[in-house]
């Protein structure tokens, strides 16, 4: 069984943090992967920075810019995953990558190289159901899963998408882009219930999940939680310390404490 | 051939499609359904035509550029005068169409992106006319470069929102407009300014711009030998070409922004120098680096300064039905001065790219042949830029006769 599927099926309080690879440096990303694994994350969503991230809000855009300044590319991220694996970190990794860098690399080559480096799945936010045939086939050829998203506005699309979902079904909690939110969209419960009815895989909810109460609420309902912007923001706050070899471990510890506080209910 | 495109997935050959986040898909499906209804609704089409006629100033004249043709020597040059439209460019055709559609679909707010401000001004104009709340996203850098158009939009009652992400120009304004739209789809329609974006946008904008070529074809006594338009995103070009695609004797040419030269990194020659990829929801040609990051293009003309191109153009290039050539800043300015001084018509710098390409082609043709140019806009908005460029070149060569 694929590692993402295994993690999604064996944990009923699924916790999936998201970070941008190369924010603020590749070295730190490797440390963060370890920290997140130790904090109880079940799957790591690793963002590949992109110049035009349509689905992302300001926090993740800023992180992507920091990473691009460091020269991070899809190739760098694939190499980073290899280093993460060499360091003995076993957490399943899903690459969150916009479609253009994948096409430029060559779709088949990218999936193959990533899989050989130790990637377990892909999430391509601008590749909706109608356009994802080739990506899905290629992922599956290399033992990877392609994660699908559904949104509160997906309506009759939910069923089609959910029945074919692999690994876990990513439910976008609210309209708009990634970011820290106080409240969830009012349509959330009805739409998640509908998604759950058609889905053969566990659900994880993301976009705006930013507080311990959000995570606890989702876990109580039996859904996984994806936390992105809130953790990325914490990394941003510690940027200077993370770049400083003398202060890095202190910063990592503070981030770890923060992440643990999100999941300890 | 164009009648069969796009297919049901919004494809022009391999190009086009809908490469957008799932959160946008429902809105696109709603738009597709609304558009399909509207385009067969006699009342809707009649209103669109009436507004074009009584408000925007259609039909626009076809002008034979007699002195210019004689001076160049070669083919007869005809100008389709989109510069005479209300707000000064072809952009208004599309803004009217989409605003009427927004109204028909019950949307009370509109959002748009703009680069130079021409589409922004056209959008703010129709918003004022129909009492729609209007937000225009504009790159922070472009707002600085185009202060007058910012004021114009505000005067029209629109809110101009600075796009501060990425390179702070048109591509980022487009990202921001899409992001905003996604969070407000219930009451908001996104009015895109060219034949770009996810399906059905390239198709819809073509349908609202094809009036240019339909009219010109009627106005020409016989079919032209060549039709030439400038291409930024490609809306005035598609608007002009569509009627002629099925005429095998008519050669079609698109003039791209060659900036400081396509051998330099400073250009916006997407079809000449770009390669395949996805931008703003569409598979097309674009200017990107070796890692698939989108590169900020350059052109003296803000309206051509876009790293992508409409997917139908990508298809027409690969099919070799349309030939795309790059025109440099200098060539465009030279053509602009020539047209202004021989015909008393000051074109937009965008349109001057088409004029420059036409001058090159005309010289190689005979006087019984003809060239039709889409003069997409007027140059009033560009007077400052032109003055700066001309005073710079004068300053450099002192012995030039004045
Ligand atoms: C006068 C004029 N022509 C051409 C363009 C380029 O757009 P398109 O290629 O969509 O016609 C613009 C864009 O602002 C414009 O203002």
XYZ file of C-alpha atoms and ligand atoms in Angstrom:
683
model
C 0.000 0.000 0.000
C 1.111 3.528 -0.741
C 2.391 5.365 2.358
C -0.195 8.157 2.050
C -3.039 5.650 1.864
C -1.631 3.778 4.817
C -1.355 6.915 6.951
C -4.815 8.127 5.940
C -6.452 4.782 6.672
C -4.704 4.092 9.970
C -5.174 7.421 11.719
C -8.596 8.663 12.650
C -7.227 12.040 13.787
C -5.302 12.764 10.644
C -3.024 15.794 10.900
C -1.411 17.154 7.743
C 0.827 20.212 7.987
C 1.854 22.187 4.892
C 5.130 24.025 4.448
C 6.833 25.594 1.433
C 10.067 23.813 0.503
C 13.022 26.168 0.672
C 11.364 28.598 3.082
C 13.571 30.097 4.306
C 16.236 27.581 3.135
C 16.403 23.971 1.971
C 18.406 22.941 5.053
C 15.659 24.263 7.290
C 13.067 22.354 5.281
C 14.812 19.095 6.112
C 14.869 20.039 9.818
C 11.216 21.044 9.664
C 10.239 17.727 8.107
C 11.753 16.006 11.130
C 10.161 18.415 13.589
C 6.733 17.935 12.016
C 7.095 14.164 12.042
C 8.063 14.290 15.710
C 5.121 16.589 16.453
C 2.701 13.909 15.367
C 2.035 14.824 11.738
C 0.845 11.873 9.678
C 1.476 13.261 6.201
C 3.617 16.207 5.096
C 2.330 18.447 2.351
C 5.413 19.994 0.813
C 4.796 23.064 -1.345
C 6.836 23.691 -4.482
C 7.162 27.486 -4.782
C 5.601 29.075 -7.853
C 5.663 32.572 -9.321
C 1.880 32.701 -9.888
C 0.146 30.703 -7.160
C -3.537 31.240 -8.014
C -4.933 29.238 -5.110
C -2.802 30.822 -2.417
C -3.303 33.761 -0.130
C -0.702 36.317 0.992
C 1.010 34.187 3.662
C 1.907 31.318 1.334
C 2.660 33.709 -1.534
C 5.231 35.423 0.666
C 6.742 32.068 1.640
C 6.951 31.062 -2.029
C 8.726 34.328 -2.794
C 11.264 33.751 -0.029
C 11.902 30.292 -1.389
C 12.176 31.442 -5.020
C 14.727 34.038 -3.870
C 16.770 31.088 -2.613
C 16.590 29.598 -6.112
C 14.256 26.730 -5.262
C 12.839 24.803 -8.236
C 10.917 21.566 -8.665
C 14.272 19.837 -9.128
C 15.563 21.281 -5.860
C 12.458 20.095 -4.054
C 12.815 16.578 -5.444
C 16.451 16.574 -4.303
C 15.343 17.812 -0.885
C 12.969 14.897 -0.525
C 15.838 12.544 -1.274
C 17.848 14.202 1.515
C 14.876 13.962 3.856
C 14.710 10.219 3.190
C 18.469 9.833 3.588
C 18.137 11.492 6.967
C 15.821 8.660 7.984
C 12.606 10.709 8.002
C 9.741 8.427 7.040
C 6.665 10.668 7.029
C 4.642 10.266 3.804
C 5.213 13.272 1.535
C 2.712 14.835 -0.856
C 4.128 17.476 -3.200
C 1.815 20.468 -3.591
C 2.834 21.826 -6.982
C 1.178 24.012 -9.625
C 0.928 22.399 -13.031
C 3.292 24.651 -15.003
C 6.567 23.616 -13.312
C 5.483 19.978 -13.781
C 4.830 20.472 -17.500
C 8.117 22.301 -17.935
C 10.009 19.471 -16.212
C 8.029 16.946 -18.237
C 5.074 15.378 -16.462
C 6.294 11.808 -16.708
C 9.874 12.644 -15.779
C 8.784 14.740 -12.808
C 6.580 12.041 -11.332
C 9.223 9.378 -11.914
C 12.061 11.420 -10.390
C 9.956 12.438 -7.409
C 8.841 8.901 -6.746
C 12.426 7.638 -6.881
C 13.423 10.371 -4.435
C 10.779 9.251 -1.950
C 7.659 11.267 -2.764
C 4.382 9.425 -2.121
C 1.780 11.644 -3.719
C 0.979 14.837 -5.580
C -1.565 17.587 -5.200
C -1.842 19.858 -8.228
C -4.203 22.681 -7.295
C -4.771 23.964 -10.833
C -5.424 20.569 -12.375
C -9.140 19.958 -11.837
C -10.878 16.637 -12.404
C -11.447 17.388 -16.116
C -7.746 17.855 -16.792
C -6.083 15.314 -14.489
C -6.210 12.012 -16.420
C -2.600 11.896 -17.473
C -1.258 13.057 -14.116
C -3.299 10.486 -12.252
C -2.275 7.641 -14.543
C 1.376 8.579 -14.270
C 1.245 8.929 -10.478
C -0.334 5.510 -10.175
C 2.235 4.004 -12.533
C 4.910 5.004 -10.001
C 2.968 3.951 -6.910
C 1.987 7.527 -6.022
C -1.473 8.884 -5.340
C -2.973 12.038 -6.843
C -4.904 13.940 -4.196
C -8.185 15.545 -5.330
C -9.838 18.664 -3.981
C -13.501 19.451 -3.525
C -14.921 22.864 -2.627
C -18.171 24.070 -1.039
C -19.305 25.135 -4.522
C -18.510 21.803 -6.177
C -22.137 20.621 -5.813
C -22.804 17.899 -8.379
C -19.079 17.641 -9.032
C -18.485 16.368 -5.485
C -19.770 12.892 -6.244
C -17.689 12.434 -9.387
C -14.540 13.670 -7.686
C -15.083 11.871 -4.380
C -15.745 8.435 -5.865
C -12.403 8.545 -7.661
C -10.383 10.114 -4.835
C -7.097 8.517 -3.827
C -5.260 8.651 -0.490
C -7.478 11.237 1.155
C -10.028 13.678 -0.192
C -8.985 17.279 0.385
C -12.034 19.386 1.261
C -11.510 23.111 0.808
C -13.226 24.642 3.826
C -14.157 27.968 2.299
C -14.239 29.863 -0.948
C -11.187 31.773 -1.963
C -7.552 31.143 -1.311
C -5.404 29.616 1.409
C -5.051 31.733 4.504
C -5.765 32.037 8.163
C -9.478 32.334 8.923
C -11.537 32.843 12.034
C -14.659 31.002 10.921
C -15.519 28.317 8.417
C -17.870 28.775 5.461
C -21.467 28.216 6.475
C -21.855 25.593 3.735
C -19.035 23.499 5.193
C -20.991 20.848 7.071
C -23.493 20.067 4.319
C -20.844 19.821 1.681
C -18.494 17.683 3.760
C -21.311 15.316 4.601
C -22.070 14.980 0.889
C -18.409 14.392 0.099
C -18.137 11.801 2.842
C -21.073 9.852 1.455
C -19.430 9.386 -1.941
C -15.833 9.025 -0.849
C -14.017 5.734 -0.418
C -11.102 7.459 1.291
C -10.853 9.543 4.487
C -11.523 13.280 4.313
C -9.136 16.038 5.302
C -10.228 19.656 5.557
C -7.941 22.558 4.717
C -7.815 26.293 3.789
C -8.246 28.433 6.866
C -7.718 25.722 9.494
C -5.581 27.681 11.905
C -6.547 27.068 15.523
C -6.531 24.266 18.023
C -10.354 24.511 18.164
C -10.633 24.085 14.379
C -8.455 20.983 14.459
C -10.299 19.572 17.464
C -13.674 20.148 15.838
C -12.625 18.368 12.651
C -11.038 15.476 14.519
C -14.149 15.063 16.624
C -16.205 14.781 13.443
C -13.807 12.142 12.178
C -12.088 14.285 9.550
C -8.435 15.060 9.082
C -7.038 18.587 9.364
C -4.639 20.303 6.969
C -2.879 23.313 8.482
C -0.908 25.488 6.068
C -0.825 29.259 6.383
C -0.796 29.237 10.187
C 2.339 27.071 10.315
C 3.947 28.965 7.438
C 3.320 32.156 9.395
C 5.082 30.670 12.395
C 8.060 29.835 10.159
C 8.014 33.391 8.821
C 8.141 34.759 12.379
C 11.226 32.687 13.054
C 12.952 33.417 9.739
C 15.978 35.193 11.185
C 16.515 32.586 13.862
C 16.090 29.741 11.373
C 18.748 31.225 9.130
C 21.168 31.564 12.057
C 22.943 28.226 12.754
C 23.302 29.159 16.439
C 19.638 29.892 16.955
C 18.111 27.359 14.604
C 17.512 24.579 17.098
C 15.835 27.002 19.473
C 13.547 28.200 16.666
C 12.760 24.630 15.635
C 11.847 23.814 19.211
C 9.512 26.794 19.397
C 7.847 25.791 16.146
C 7.512 22.238 17.404
C 5.840 23.439 20.596
C 3.472 25.526 18.528
C 2.567 22.677 16.176
C 2.011 20.333 19.112
C -0.313 22.864 20.671
C -2.450 22.770 17.526
C -3.108 19.056 17.856
C -3.211 18.549 21.625
C -6.853 18.822 22.493
C -12.139 25.616 -39.369
C -12.741 27.967 -36.488
C -16.445 27.133 -36.296
C -15.618 23.818 -34.656
C -13.351 25.414 -32.048
C -13.238 25.369 -29.119
C -14.429 21.812 -28.411
C -16.578 20.980 -25.388
C -13.522 21.052 -23.111
C -12.572 24.518 -24.323
C -9.700 23.189 -26.452
C -8.194 24.696 -29.554
C -6.229 21.660 -30.692
C -4.131 20.890 -27.619
C -4.440 24.440 -26.246
C -6.917 26.090 -23.913
C -8.785 24.093 -21.292
C -9.517 24.944 -17.680
C -6.423 24.775 -15.507
C -7.906 26.368 -12.431
C -8.416 25.468 -8.776
C -11.534 23.465 -7.982
C -12.933 26.539 -6.206
C -13.234 28.294 -9.603
C -14.830 25.424 -11.517
C -18.410 26.028 -10.409
C -18.172 29.682 -11.392
C -16.833 28.745 -14.838
C -19.618 26.232 -15.327
C -22.192 28.854 -14.343
C -20.645 31.330 -16.752
C -20.555 28.755 -19.536
C -24.243 28.012 -19.075
C -25.147 31.712 -18.895
C -23.144 32.489 -22.013
C -24.639 29.623 -23.976
C -28.135 30.908 -23.239
C -27.273 34.511 -23.964
C -25.653 33.843 -27.331
C -28.856 32.327 -28.707
C -31.133 34.873 -27.044
C -32.346 37.280 -29.762
C -33.161 39.976 -27.222
C -29.715 39.796 -25.666
C -27.969 39.981 -29.029
C -30.186 42.842 -30.149
C -29.357 44.813 -27.010
C -25.626 44.140 -27.455
C -25.795 45.419 -31.040
C -27.851 48.424 -30.067
C -25.431 49.458 -27.333
C -22.496 48.995 -29.692
C -24.235 51.254 -32.187
C -25.748 53.946 -30.016
C -23.262 54.072 -27.165
C -19.912 52.803 -28.393
C -20.100 54.288 -31.902
C -20.269 51.262 -34.225
C -19.923 50.602 -36.969
C -16.438 52.001 -37.115
C -15.210 53.334 -40.465
C -12.807 51.674 -42.824
C -10.227 54.252 -43.894
C -8.066 53.952 -46.991
C -4.654 55.331 -45.987
C -3.894 56.893 -49.335
C -0.800 58.971 -48.560
C 0.735 56.313 -46.359
C 0.216 53.688 -49.094
C 1.785 55.927 -51.702
C 4.784 56.832 -49.563
C 5.466 53.222 -48.642
C 4.945 52.089 -52.213
C 3.357 48.690 -52.606
C 0.056 47.364 -51.325
C -2.920 49.609 -50.588
C -3.322 50.001 -46.823
C -6.742 50.056 -45.159
C -7.374 50.862 -41.517
C -10.241 49.436 -39.463
C -10.862 52.322 -37.117
C -11.418 50.817 -33.661
C -9.580 53.895 -32.377
C -12.761 55.894 -32.972
C -14.790 53.907 -30.456
C -15.952 55.315 -27.132
C -13.073 55.123 -24.597
C -10.602 54.876 -27.450
C -10.043 51.199 -28.175
C -11.659 47.902 -29.149
C -11.772 46.911 -25.471
C -15.226 48.477 -25.117
C -16.826 45.887 -27.475
C -15.979 43.142 -25.035
C -16.705 45.144 -21.883
C -20.234 45.875 -23.144
C -20.840 42.232 -24.002
C -19.658 40.945 -20.656
C -21.460 43.630 -18.651
C -24.736 42.782 -20.384
C -24.089 39.138 -19.627
C -23.374 39.953 -15.971
C -26.699 41.758 -15.785
C -28.501 38.881 -17.489
C -26.980 36.449 -14.999
C -28.102 38.571 -12.060
C -24.654 39.691 -10.940
C -24.508 43.099 -9.301
C -20.751 43.509 -9.060
C -17.963 43.225 -11.562
C -14.259 42.755 -11.120
C -11.546 43.073 -13.760
C -7.792 43.266 -14.228
C -6.011 45.920 -16.202
C -2.480 46.588 -17.364
C -2.286 49.954 -19.058
C -5.742 50.785 -17.851
C -7.593 50.539 -21.186
C -9.641 47.492 -20.250
C -10.044 48.970 -16.763
C -11.428 52.196 -18.196
C -13.761 50.300 -20.550
C -14.977 48.160 -17.647
C -15.451 51.122 -15.302
C -17.350 52.842 -18.108
C -19.894 50.059 -18.588
C -20.140 49.634 -14.814
C -21.143 53.294 -14.548
C -23.629 52.891 -17.376
C -25.319 49.884 -15.799
C -24.933 50.829 -12.143
C -22.735 47.856 -11.322
C -20.283 47.999 -8.439
C -16.819 47.794 -9.954
C -13.410 46.761 -8.661
C -10.360 46.936 -10.909
C -7.146 45.177 -9.962
C -4.044 46.865 -11.291
C -0.399 46.128 -10.604
C 1.116 48.583 -8.167
C 3.859 49.350 -10.703
C 1.344 49.934 -13.498
C -0.655 52.299 -11.258
C 2.465 54.360 -10.903
C 3.095 54.308 -14.694
C -0.519 55.037 -15.676
C -1.693 57.546 -13.094
C -4.095 59.272 -15.443
C -6.014 56.098 -16.240
C -6.180 55.292 -12.518
C -7.849 58.641 -11.990
C -10.157 58.069 -14.952
C -11.359 54.783 -13.493
C -11.899 56.373 -10.103
C -13.760 59.253 -11.665
C -16.035 56.696 -13.297
C -16.804 55.377 -9.840
C -14.639 52.258 -9.823
C -12.387 51.178 -7.008
C -8.844 50.564 -8.204
C -7.138 47.930 -6.070
C -3.342 47.749 -6.226
C -1.987 44.261 -6.920
C 1.040 43.976 -4.689
C 1.954 40.341 -5.296
C 4.660 38.970 -7.577
C 6.008 41.469 -10.065
C 3.153 43.930 -9.370
C 2.066 44.158 -13.022
C -0.675 42.805 -15.313
C -0.115 39.099 -14.687
C -0.332 39.685 -10.954
C -3.403 41.903 -11.303
C -4.995 38.994 -13.199
C -4.078 36.549 -10.411
C -5.548 38.905 -7.822
C -8.739 39.460 -9.801
C -9.234 35.692 -10.116
C -8.509 35.185 -6.400
C -11.016 37.883 -5.522
C -13.611 36.467 -7.884
C -13.276 32.999 -6.364
C -14.216 34.359 -2.947
C -17.157 36.401 -4.274
C -18.673 34.338 -7.083
C -22.187 34.578 -5.710
C -22.746 38.187 -6.752
C -19.666 39.004 -8.823
C -18.750 38.502 -12.474
C -15.154 38.576 -13.619
C -14.733 40.600 -16.823
C -11.546 39.443 -18.471
C -9.934 41.878 -20.910
C -8.628 39.613 -23.646
C -8.997 36.165 -25.247
C -7.067 34.600 -22.378
C -7.930 32.717 -19.192
C -9.779 29.437 -18.696
C -12.613 28.318 -20.969
C -15.099 29.871 -21.709
C -13.270 33.219 -21.519
C -11.211 32.974 -24.740
C -14.330 31.876 -26.601
C -16.594 34.501 -25.050
C -14.221 37.383 -25.705
C -13.786 36.216 -29.311
C -17.546 36.264 -29.789
C -17.746 39.799 -28.374
C -14.852 41.020 -30.557
C -15.567 39.285 -33.849
C -17.739 42.222 -34.855
C -14.487 43.946 -35.886
C -13.709 41.490 -38.669
C -17.331 40.878 -39.602
C -17.772 44.579 -40.298
C -14.423 45.027 -42.020
C -15.098 42.135 -44.369
C -18.385 43.747 -45.417
C -16.721 47.138 -45.811
C -13.858 45.962 -48.042
C -14.811 45.978 -51.716
C -12.839 42.808 -52.223
C -11.026 40.462 -49.893
C -7.708 41.878 -48.690
C -4.524 39.936 -49.431
C -3.275 40.366 -45.890
C -4.865 41.171 -42.540
C -2.664 42.417 -39.719
C -3.311 43.046 -36.023
C -1.224 43.494 -32.902
C -1.322 40.770 -30.249
C -1.092 41.267 -26.520
C -3.511 38.709 -25.165
C -4.899 38.644 -28.683
C -8.454 39.999 -28.533
C -8.390 42.631 -31.264
C -6.492 40.170 -33.475
C -8.962 37.318 -32.976
C -11.790 39.817 -33.413
C -10.327 40.821 -36.742
C -9.161 37.380 -37.959
C -12.223 35.268 -37.208
C -14.146 36.319 -40.314
C -11.128 35.675 -42.527
C -9.949 32.316 -41.184
C -11.889 30.455 -43.843
C -10.625 32.600 -46.696
C -7.551 30.771 -48.005
C -6.405 33.702 -50.152
C -6.134 35.984 -47.153
C -2.823 35.865 -45.288
C -3.056 36.634 -41.581
C -0.306 38.246 -39.514
C 0.004 39.020 -35.811
C 2.462 41.640 -34.536
C 3.935 40.789 -31.146
C 5.871 43.125 -28.893
C 9.562 42.658 -29.628
C 10.518 45.230 -26.978
C 14.224 45.982 -27.141
C 14.751 43.068 -29.516
C 13.980 39.368 -29.272
C 17.689 38.621 -28.889
C 17.539 40.522 -25.578
C 15.593 39.369 -22.496
C 13.404 42.475 -22.747
C 10.468 41.597 -24.953
C 6.939 40.208 -24.796
C 7.175 38.020 -27.910
C 5.271 35.078 -26.479
C 4.754 33.147 -29.719
C 8.147 33.871 -31.239
C 10.195 33.154 -28.126
C 7.967 31.397 -25.599
C 7.118 27.755 -25.141
C 4.149 25.706 -23.982
C 2.780 25.966 -20.500
C -0.150 27.018 -18.369
C -0.895 30.604 -17.448
C -4.096 32.009 -15.979
C -5.950 28.760 -16.461
C -5.096 28.052 -20.068
C -2.572 25.829 -21.850
C -0.834 28.069 -24.347
C 2.531 29.593 -25.142
C 4.160 31.691 -22.461
C 7.402 33.279 -21.430
C 8.948 31.252 -18.621
C 12.307 30.269 -17.203
C 13.841 26.783 -17.342
C 12.020 25.817 -14.130
C 8.559 26.818 -15.323
C 8.384 30.088 -13.381
C 6.662 32.839 -15.334
C 8.929 35.690 -16.390
C 7.835 39.305 -16.390
C 7.854 40.484 -20.023
C 8.757 43.900 -21.353
C 7.281 46.192 -23.975
C 7.055 49.946 -24.376
C 3.330 49.378 -24.777
C 1.632 48.363 -21.557
C -1.187 46.694 -23.507
C 1.160 44.164 -25.110
C 3.196 43.569 -21.953
C 1.750 40.139 -21.118
C 3.703 36.862 -20.698
C 0.945 34.680 -22.166
C -1.259 34.662 -25.259
C -4.778 33.485 -26.011
C -4.895 29.711 -26.628
C -6.545 30.119 -30.038
C -3.497 32.063 -31.211
C -1.236 29.263 -29.965
C -3.307 26.907 -32.087
C -3.352 29.177 -35.157
C 0.422 29.522 -34.933
C 0.997 25.761 -34.779
C -1.455 25.262 -37.655
C 0.487 27.945 -39.541
C -2.767 29.721 -40.357
C -1.531 32.941 -38.776
C 2.077 34.118 -38.869
C 3.363 35.973 -35.846
C 6.287 38.351 -36.023
C 7.936 40.534 -33.405
C 8.084 44.306 -33.794
C 10.507 46.283 -31.634
C 9.691 49.398 -29.625
C 11.681 51.480 -32.098
C 9.904 50.066 -35.152
C 6.524 50.688 -33.512
C 7.341 54.286 -32.659
C 8.662 54.939 -36.158
C 5.449 53.556 -37.679
C 3.379 55.580 -35.227
C 5.042 58.810 -36.307
C 4.679 57.893 -39.967
C 0.963 57.179 -39.707
C 0.370 60.288 -37.633
C 2.193 62.531 -40.101
C 0.804 61.070 -43.318
C -2.813 60.479 -42.327
C -3.390 62.606 -39.235
C -4.233 59.506 -37.236
C -2.397 58.994 -33.944
C -2.588 55.269 -33.110
C -2.057 53.625 -29.734
C 1.471 52.261 -29.386
C -0.085 48.767 -29.322
C -1.745 49.344 -32.693
C 1.447 50.912 -34.049
C 3.014 47.437 -33.828
C 0.471 46.260 -36.402
C 1.157 49.312 -38.549
C 4.909 48.621 -38.441
C 4.431 45.032 -39.567
C 2.058 46.197 -42.301
C 4.650 48.652 -43.618
C 7.177 45.816 -43.885
C 4.700 43.622 -45.762
C 3.334 46.413 -47.991
C 6.768 47.114 -49.467
C 6.985 43.551 -50.754
C 3.555 43.706 -52.389
C 2.081 45.407 -55.462
C -0.392 48.273 -55.787
C -3.201 45.965 -56.890
C -2.918 44.157 -53.570
C -4.316 45.314 -50.263
C -3.594 45.088 -46.561
C -6.191 45.500 -43.837
C -4.889 46.681 -40.452
C -6.816 46.540 -37.212
C -6.161 49.941 -35.702
C -7.141 48.772 -32.240
C -6.889 52.059 -30.371
C -5.941 55.718 -30.381
C -2.737 57.133 -29.017
C -3.980 59.944 -26.787
C -3.166 57.820 -23.721
C 0.393 57.404 -24.987
C 1.332 60.995 -25.733
C 3.605 61.269 -22.677
C 5.435 58.048 -23.478
C 5.870 59.058 -27.110
C 7.173 62.489 -26.148
C 9.711 60.927 -23.774
C 10.915 58.442 -26.373
C 11.215 61.050 -29.114
C 13.070 63.550 -26.926
C 15.488 60.792 -25.849
C 16.302 59.777 -29.413
C 16.694 63.416 -30.419
C 19.030 64.024 -27.484
C 21.224 61.140 -28.615
C 21.812 62.243 -32.209
C 22.423 65.983 -32.316
C 22.884 66.352 -36.040
C 19.456 64.921 -36.861
C 17.310 67.386 -38.800
C 14.388 68.578 -36.730
C -5.238 49.807 -28.103
C -4.901 48.430 -27.673
N -4.597 47.524 -28.598
C -4.272 46.254 -28.271
C -4.213 45.846 -26.965
C -3.787 44.443 -26.685
O -4.797 43.583 -26.295
P -5.359 42.469 -27.271
O -4.185 41.718 -27.793
O -6.214 41.642 -26.389
O -6.112 43.125 -28.347
C -4.561 46.762 -25.937
C -4.536 46.363 -24.513
O -4.620 47.122 -23.590
C -4.903 48.085 -26.309
O -5.213 48.993 -25.378
